[in-house]
Every structure is written in structure tokens, then in C-alpha cells.
Amino acid sequence: MNYTVEEKEAFMREALREAEIALEHDEIPIGCVIVKDGEIIGRGHNAREELQRAVMHAEIMAIENANVSEESWRLLDCTLFVTIEPCVMCSGAIGLARIPNVVYGAKNQKFGAVGSLYDILTDERLNHRVEVETGILEDDCAAIMQDFFRNRRKK
Ligand SMILES: [Zn+2]
């Protein structure tokens, strides 16, 4: 993953744009983009409410999208940018898609499986290991979630 900090922030801003789409559907605002050779090849947002699909997390939608555009299940040489630390399911999916690099914005202390509860992407017992970077636009990625939950409590 040879992107500059500015490039990483620009891709994370695209992931935040996806999170805004989830917000428009009144659902947990998490967004994701998958990048190959500096181009976005997959985009996704949490769409559990919109599509009424339990597994339609941002990362899953982005992986599906990238699989279609690449015409391949393998997403080698790709970097996945997601606003919030992936859950157990999405960490598994990242491994299955052979994505080698993951960048996430803010931690998820309750559901995170890339450092918080578990450390699936860097577990030495698994043969697919991923290079992980955290903290890119962390405050923006956390703020959109905090606003969402604060507003929901008010309702
Ligand atoms: Zn997930």
C-alpha cells in the first residue's frame, strides 16, 4: 500500500460519503471503498434497513461491487478503506476476498474484530494476513456515528 497520507484521507472521505448514504436511510452510518492502483473499484454502505438484509454491511457491499467490476473473487493488490473497524463477519469476508490491505477510521469497541474484541486480520494461525492501518480521519468517522446514536436516543 503505497498511498500518501493525503491520498488515504481522500479515499476515506469517499468512504464517509458512502456512510452519508446510509444515514439518509436512517441506518448506522458506515461506508467503505475498495481501491486498486489508485482507482475506486468498489463502494458500499451499511444497507441493512434499506435492503432488509442482515449481512449487508458496508464492506460486504463494497466487496460484492469490486468482485463484479473485477470479474474476480480475488481482490489482490487492493486496499479496503472503511470508516469503522470491521466486525467478525466482514473481517472474514476480507480474508476470503484476499484483500491485502485494510485502512479503517475509528475503532468499534463493541463489535470490532480488527484489534478491539478480536484480531482476525493479523492472527498468525490464519494463512491470510492483512496489513492494517487505523486512525485515518478517525474523528470524522467517529463523529458521524456518535451523531447518529445521539439523534436516535432523542427519538
Ligand atoms: Zn461488518
PDB file of C-alpha atoms and ligand atoms in Angstrom:
ATOM      1  CA  MET A   1       0.000   0.000   0.000  1.00  0.00           C
ATOM      2  CA  ASN A   2       1.934   2.994  -1.230  1.00  0.00           C
ATOM      3  CA  TYR A   3      -0.535   5.805  -0.772  1.00  0.00           C
ATOM      4  CA  THR A   4       0.374   9.128   0.803  1.00  0.00           C
ATOM      5  CA  VAL A   5      -1.496  10.388   3.855  1.00  0.00           C
ATOM      6  CA  GLU A   6      -3.343  12.867   1.604  1.00  0.00           C
ATOM      7  CA  GLU A   7      -4.426  10.068  -0.740  1.00  0.00           C
ATOM      8  CA  LYS A   8      -5.551   7.894   2.165  1.00  0.00           C
ATOM      9  CA  GLU A   9      -7.587  10.778   3.559  1.00  0.00           C
ATOM     10  CA  ALA A  10      -9.165  11.367   0.156  1.00  0.00           C
ATOM     11  CA  PHE A  11     -10.214   7.693  -0.082  1.00  0.00           C
ATOM     12  CA  MET A  12     -11.526   7.768   3.482  1.00  0.00           C
ATOM     13  CA  ARG A  13     -13.563  10.851   2.552  1.00  0.00           C
ATOM     14  CA  GLU A  14     -15.129   8.749  -0.225  1.00  0.00           C
ATOM     15  CA  ALA A  15     -15.931   6.079   2.389  1.00  0.00           C
ATOM     16  CA  LEU A  16     -17.519   8.816   4.518  1.00  0.00           C
ATOM     17  CA  ARG A  17     -19.655   9.807   1.519  1.00  0.00           C
ATOM     18  CA  GLU A  18     -20.935   6.235   1.465  1.00  0.00           C
ATOM     19  CA  ALA A  19     -21.638   6.487   5.212  1.00  0.00           C
ATOM     20  CA  GLU A  20     -23.772   9.570   4.449  1.00  0.00           C
ATOM     21  CA  ILE A  21     -25.891   7.455   2.096  1.00  0.00           C
ATOM     22  CA  ALA A  22     -26.564   5.022   4.963  1.00  0.00           C
ATOM     23  CA  LEU A  23     -27.501   7.993   7.136  1.00  0.00           C
ATOM     24  CA  GLU A  24     -30.067   9.127   4.554  1.00  0.00           C
ATOM     25  CA  HIS A  25     -31.763   5.747   5.048  1.00  0.00           C
ATOM     26  CA  ASP A  26     -31.643   6.253   8.814  1.00  0.00           C
ATOM     27  CA  GLU A  27     -29.206   3.456   9.419  1.00  0.00           C
ATOM     28  CA  ILE A  28     -25.872   3.071  11.169  1.00  0.00           C
ATOM     29  CA  PRO A  29     -23.568   5.271   9.058  1.00  0.00           C
ATOM     30  CA  ILE A  30     -20.639   3.144   7.959  1.00  0.00           C
ATOM     31  CA  GLY A  31     -19.107   3.425   4.498  1.00  0.00           C
ATOM     32  CA  CYS A  32     -16.422   1.611   2.545  1.00  0.00           C
ATOM     33  CA  VAL A  33     -14.449   1.877  -0.695  1.00  0.00           C
ATOM     34  CA  ILE A  34     -12.021  -0.578  -2.273  1.00  0.00           C
ATOM     35  CA  VAL A  35      -9.098   0.887  -4.179  1.00  0.00           C
ATOM     36  CA  LYS A  36      -6.825  -0.664  -6.787  1.00  0.00           C
ATOM     37  CA  ASP A  37      -3.997   1.227  -8.492  1.00  0.00           C
ATOM     38  CA  GLY A  38      -5.391   4.494  -7.169  1.00  0.00           C
ATOM     39  CA  GLU A  39      -8.893   3.861  -8.572  1.00  0.00           C
ATOM     40  CA  ILE A  40     -12.031   3.051  -6.621  1.00  0.00           C
ATOM     41  CA  ILE A  41     -13.302  -0.324  -7.878  1.00  0.00           C
ATOM     42  CA  GLY A  42     -15.943  -0.967  -5.233  1.00  0.00           C
ATOM     43  CA  ARG A  43     -18.180   1.104  -2.974  1.00  0.00           C
ATOM     44  CA  GLY A  44     -20.546   0.164  -0.201  1.00  0.00           C
ATOM     45  CA  HIS A  45     -22.523   1.378   2.772  1.00  0.00           C
ATOM     46  CA  ASN A  46     -24.438  -0.302   5.523  1.00  0.00           C
ATOM     47  CA  ALA A  47     -27.779  -1.197   3.907  1.00  0.00           C
ATOM     48  CA  ARG A  48     -29.409  -3.476   6.443  1.00  0.00           C
ATOM     49  CA  GLU A  49     -32.531  -1.314   6.680  1.00  0.00           C
ATOM     50  CA  GLU A  50     -32.586  -0.174   3.042  1.00  0.00           C
ATOM     51  CA  LEU A  51     -32.378  -3.733   1.674  1.00  0.00           C
ATOM     52  CA  GLN A  52     -33.579  -5.638   4.774  1.00  0.00           C
ATOM     53  CA  ARG A  53     -30.519  -7.847   4.588  1.00  0.00           C
ATOM     54  CA  ALA A  54     -28.849  -8.878   7.855  1.00  0.00           C
ATOM     55  CA  VAL A  55     -25.433  -9.283   6.261  1.00  0.00           C
ATOM     56  CA  MET A  56     -25.383  -6.158   4.086  1.00  0.00           C
ATOM     57  CA  HIS A  57     -22.617  -4.293   5.877  1.00  0.00           C
ATOM     58  CA  ALA A  58     -20.600  -1.620   4.058  1.00  0.00           C
ATOM     59  CA  GLU A  59     -17.624  -3.927   3.496  1.00  0.00           C
ATOM     60  CA  ILE A  60     -19.778  -6.760   2.118  1.00  0.00           C
ATOM     61  CA  MET A  61     -21.459  -4.431  -0.385  1.00  0.00           C
ATOM     62  CA  ALA A  62     -18.086  -2.999  -1.444  1.00  0.00           C
ATOM     63  CA  ILE A  63     -16.548  -6.481  -1.862  1.00  0.00           C
ATOM     64  CA  GLU A  64     -19.538  -7.619  -3.948  1.00  0.00           C
ATOM     65  CA  ASN A  65     -19.256  -4.482  -6.030  1.00  0.00           C
ATOM     66  CA  ALA A  66     -15.499  -4.927  -6.561  1.00  0.00           C
ATOM     67  CA  ASN A  67     -15.907  -8.652  -7.390  1.00  0.00           C
ATOM     68  CA  VAL A  68     -18.330  -7.663 -10.148  1.00  0.00           C
ATOM     69  CA  SER A  69     -16.165  -4.859 -11.551  1.00  0.00           C
ATOM     70  CA  GLU A  70     -13.013  -7.035 -11.437  1.00  0.00           C
ATOM     71  CA  GLU A  71     -14.864 -10.136 -12.643  1.00  0.00           C
ATOM     72  CA  SER A  72     -12.946 -11.979  -9.947  1.00  0.00           C
ATOM     73  CA  TRP A  73     -13.482 -13.117  -6.381  1.00  0.00           C
ATOM     74  CA  ARG A  74      -9.829 -12.329  -5.619  1.00  0.00           C
ATOM     75  CA  LEU A  75      -9.144  -8.717  -4.778  1.00  0.00           C
ATOM     76  CA  LEU A  76      -5.362  -8.911  -4.796  1.00  0.00           C
ATOM     77  CA  ASP A  77      -3.415  -5.627  -4.775  1.00  0.00           C
ATOM     78  CA  CYS A  78      -6.425  -3.824  -3.308  1.00  0.00           C
ATOM     79  CA  THR A  79      -6.815  -1.620  -0.266  1.00  0.00           C
ATOM     80  CA  LEU A  80     -10.118  -1.522   1.588  1.00  0.00           C
ATOM     81  CA  PHE A  81     -10.976   1.750   3.311  1.00  0.00           C
ATOM     82  CA  VAL A  82     -13.775   1.621   5.864  1.00  0.00           C
ATOM     83  CA  THR A  83     -14.921   4.288   8.298  1.00  0.00           C
ATOM     84  CA  ILE A  84     -15.283   1.925  11.290  1.00  0.00           C
ATOM     85  CA  GLU A  85     -13.338  -1.147  12.408  1.00  0.00           C
ATOM     86  CA  PRO A  86     -14.739  -4.248  10.649  1.00  0.00           C
ATOM     87  CA  CYS A  87     -16.863  -6.796  12.553  1.00  0.00           C
ATOM     88  CA  VAL A  88     -16.211 -10.547  12.730  1.00  0.00           C
ATOM     89  CA  MET A  89     -18.205 -11.273   9.559  1.00  0.00           C
ATOM     90  CA  CYS A  90     -16.572  -8.549   7.495  1.00  0.00           C
ATOM     91  CA  SER A  91     -13.074  -9.463   8.693  1.00  0.00           C
ATOM     92  CA  GLY A  92     -13.771 -12.999   7.500  1.00  0.00           C
ATOM     93  CA  ALA A  93     -15.001 -11.690   4.152  1.00  0.00           C
ATOM     94  CA  ILE A  94     -11.884  -9.516   3.734  1.00  0.00           C
ATOM     95  CA  GLY A  95      -9.774 -12.662   4.182  1.00  0.00           C
ATOM     96  CA  LEU A  96     -11.898 -14.685   1.762  1.00  0.00           C
ATOM     97  CA  ALA A  97     -11.531 -11.961  -0.877  1.00  0.00           C
ATOM     98  CA  ARG A  98      -7.729 -11.999  -0.312  1.00  0.00           C
ATOM     99  CA  ILE A  99      -7.611  -8.254   0.272  1.00  0.00           C
ATOM    100  CA  PRO A 100      -4.073  -7.498   1.478  1.00  0.00           C
ATOM    101  CA  ASN A 101      -4.521  -4.015   2.954  1.00  0.00           C
ATOM    102  CA  VAL A 102      -7.148  -2.515   5.225  1.00  0.00           C
ATOM    103  CA  VAL A 103      -7.409   1.056   6.469  1.00  0.00           C
ATOM    104  CA  TYR A 104     -10.092   1.955   8.964  1.00  0.00           C
ATOM    105  CA  GLY A 105     -11.016   5.235  10.613  1.00  0.00           C
ATOM    106  CA  ALA A 106     -12.345   4.679  14.123  1.00  0.00           C
ATOM    107  CA  LYS A 107     -12.398   1.698  16.447  1.00  0.00           C
ATOM    108  CA  ASN A 108     -15.558  -0.203  17.341  1.00  0.00           C
ATOM    109  CA  GLN A 109     -15.115  -1.300  20.943  1.00  0.00           C
ATOM    110  CA  LYS A 110     -18.346  -3.338  20.961  1.00  0.00           C
ATOM    111  CA  PHE A 111     -18.112  -5.237  17.665  1.00  0.00           C
ATOM    112  CA  GLY A 112     -14.647  -4.669  16.229  1.00  0.00           C
ATOM    113  CA  ALA A 113     -12.697  -7.725  15.124  1.00  0.00           C
ATOM    114  CA  VAL A 114      -9.558  -5.943  13.909  1.00  0.00           C
ATOM    115  CA  GLY A 115      -7.991  -5.138  17.250  1.00  0.00           C
ATOM    116  CA  SER A 116     -10.835  -4.442  19.677  1.00  0.00           C
ATOM    117  CA  LEU A 117     -12.583  -7.733  20.514  1.00  0.00           C
ATOM    118  CA  TYR A 118     -10.588  -9.980  18.210  1.00  0.00           C
ATOM    119  CA  ASP A 119      -7.700  -9.571  15.840  1.00  0.00           C
ATOM    120  CA  ILE A 120      -8.774 -11.688  12.924  1.00  0.00           C
ATOM    121  CA  LEU A 121      -6.806  -9.961  10.163  1.00  0.00           C
ATOM    122  CA  THR A 122      -3.435 -10.321  11.874  1.00  0.00           C
ATOM    123  CA  ASP A 123      -3.964 -13.670  13.646  1.00  0.00           C
ATOM    124  CA  GLU A 124      -0.889 -15.796  12.924  1.00  0.00           C
ATOM    125  CA  ARG A 125      -2.963 -19.002  12.957  1.00  0.00           C
ATOM    126  CA  LEU A 126      -4.750 -17.906   9.780  1.00  0.00           C
ATOM    127  CA  ASN A 127      -2.937 -18.112   6.490  1.00  0.00           C
ATOM    128  CA  HIS A 128      -4.268 -14.840   5.142  1.00  0.00           C
ATOM    129  CA  ARG A 129      -2.727 -11.923   6.979  1.00  0.00           C
ATOM    130  CA  VAL A 130      -3.537  -8.330   6.267  1.00  0.00           C
ATOM    131  CA  GLU A 131      -1.646  -5.111   6.689  1.00  0.00           C
ATOM    132  CA  VAL A 132      -3.838  -2.866   8.824  1.00  0.00           C
ATOM    133  CA  GLU A 133      -3.678   0.868   9.379  1.00  0.00           C
ATOM    134  CA  THR A 134      -6.001   2.789  11.658  1.00  0.00           C
ATOM    135  CA  GLY A 135      -6.818   6.343  12.593  1.00  0.00           C
ATOM    136  CA  ILE A 136      -7.231   7.939   9.137  1.00  0.00           C
ATOM    137  CA  LEU A 137      -9.864  10.707   9.625  1.00  0.00           C
ATOM    138  CA  GLU A 138     -10.679   8.990  12.911  1.00  0.00           C
ATOM    139  CA  ASP A 139     -12.540  11.975  14.385  1.00  0.00           C
ATOM    140  CA  ASP A 140     -14.813  12.393  11.340  1.00  0.00           C
ATOM    141  CA  CYS A 141     -15.528   8.659  11.173  1.00  0.00           C
ATOM    142  CA  ALA A 142     -16.377   8.531  14.897  1.00  0.00           C
ATOM    143  CA  ALA A 143     -18.395  11.767  14.866  1.00  0.00           C
ATOM    144  CA  ILE A 144     -20.911  10.634  12.233  1.00  0.00           C
ATOM    145  CA  MET A 145     -21.583   7.518  14.352  1.00  0.00           C
ATOM    146  CA  GLN A 146     -21.907   9.491  17.596  1.00  0.00           C
ATOM    147  CA  ASP A 147     -24.327  11.952  15.974  1.00  0.00           C
ATOM    148  CA  PHE A 148     -26.423   9.092  14.664  1.00  0.00           C
ATOM    149  CA  PHE A 149     -26.732   7.351  18.039  1.00  0.00           C
ATOM    150  CA  ARG A 150     -27.345  10.641  19.863  1.00  0.00           C
ATOM    151  CA  ASN A 151     -30.177  11.528  17.470  1.00  0.00           C
ATOM    152  CA  ARG A 152     -31.636   8.038  17.720  1.00  0.00           C
ATOM    153  CA  ARG A 153     -31.761   8.227  21.501  1.00  0.00           C
ATOM    154  CA  LYS A 154     -33.674  11.507  21.222  1.00  0.00           C
ATOM    155  CA  LYS A 155     -36.379   9.915  19.082  1.00  0.00           C
TER     156      LYS A 155
HETATM  157 ZN    ZN B   1     -19.410  -5.985   9.303  1.00  0.00          ZN
END
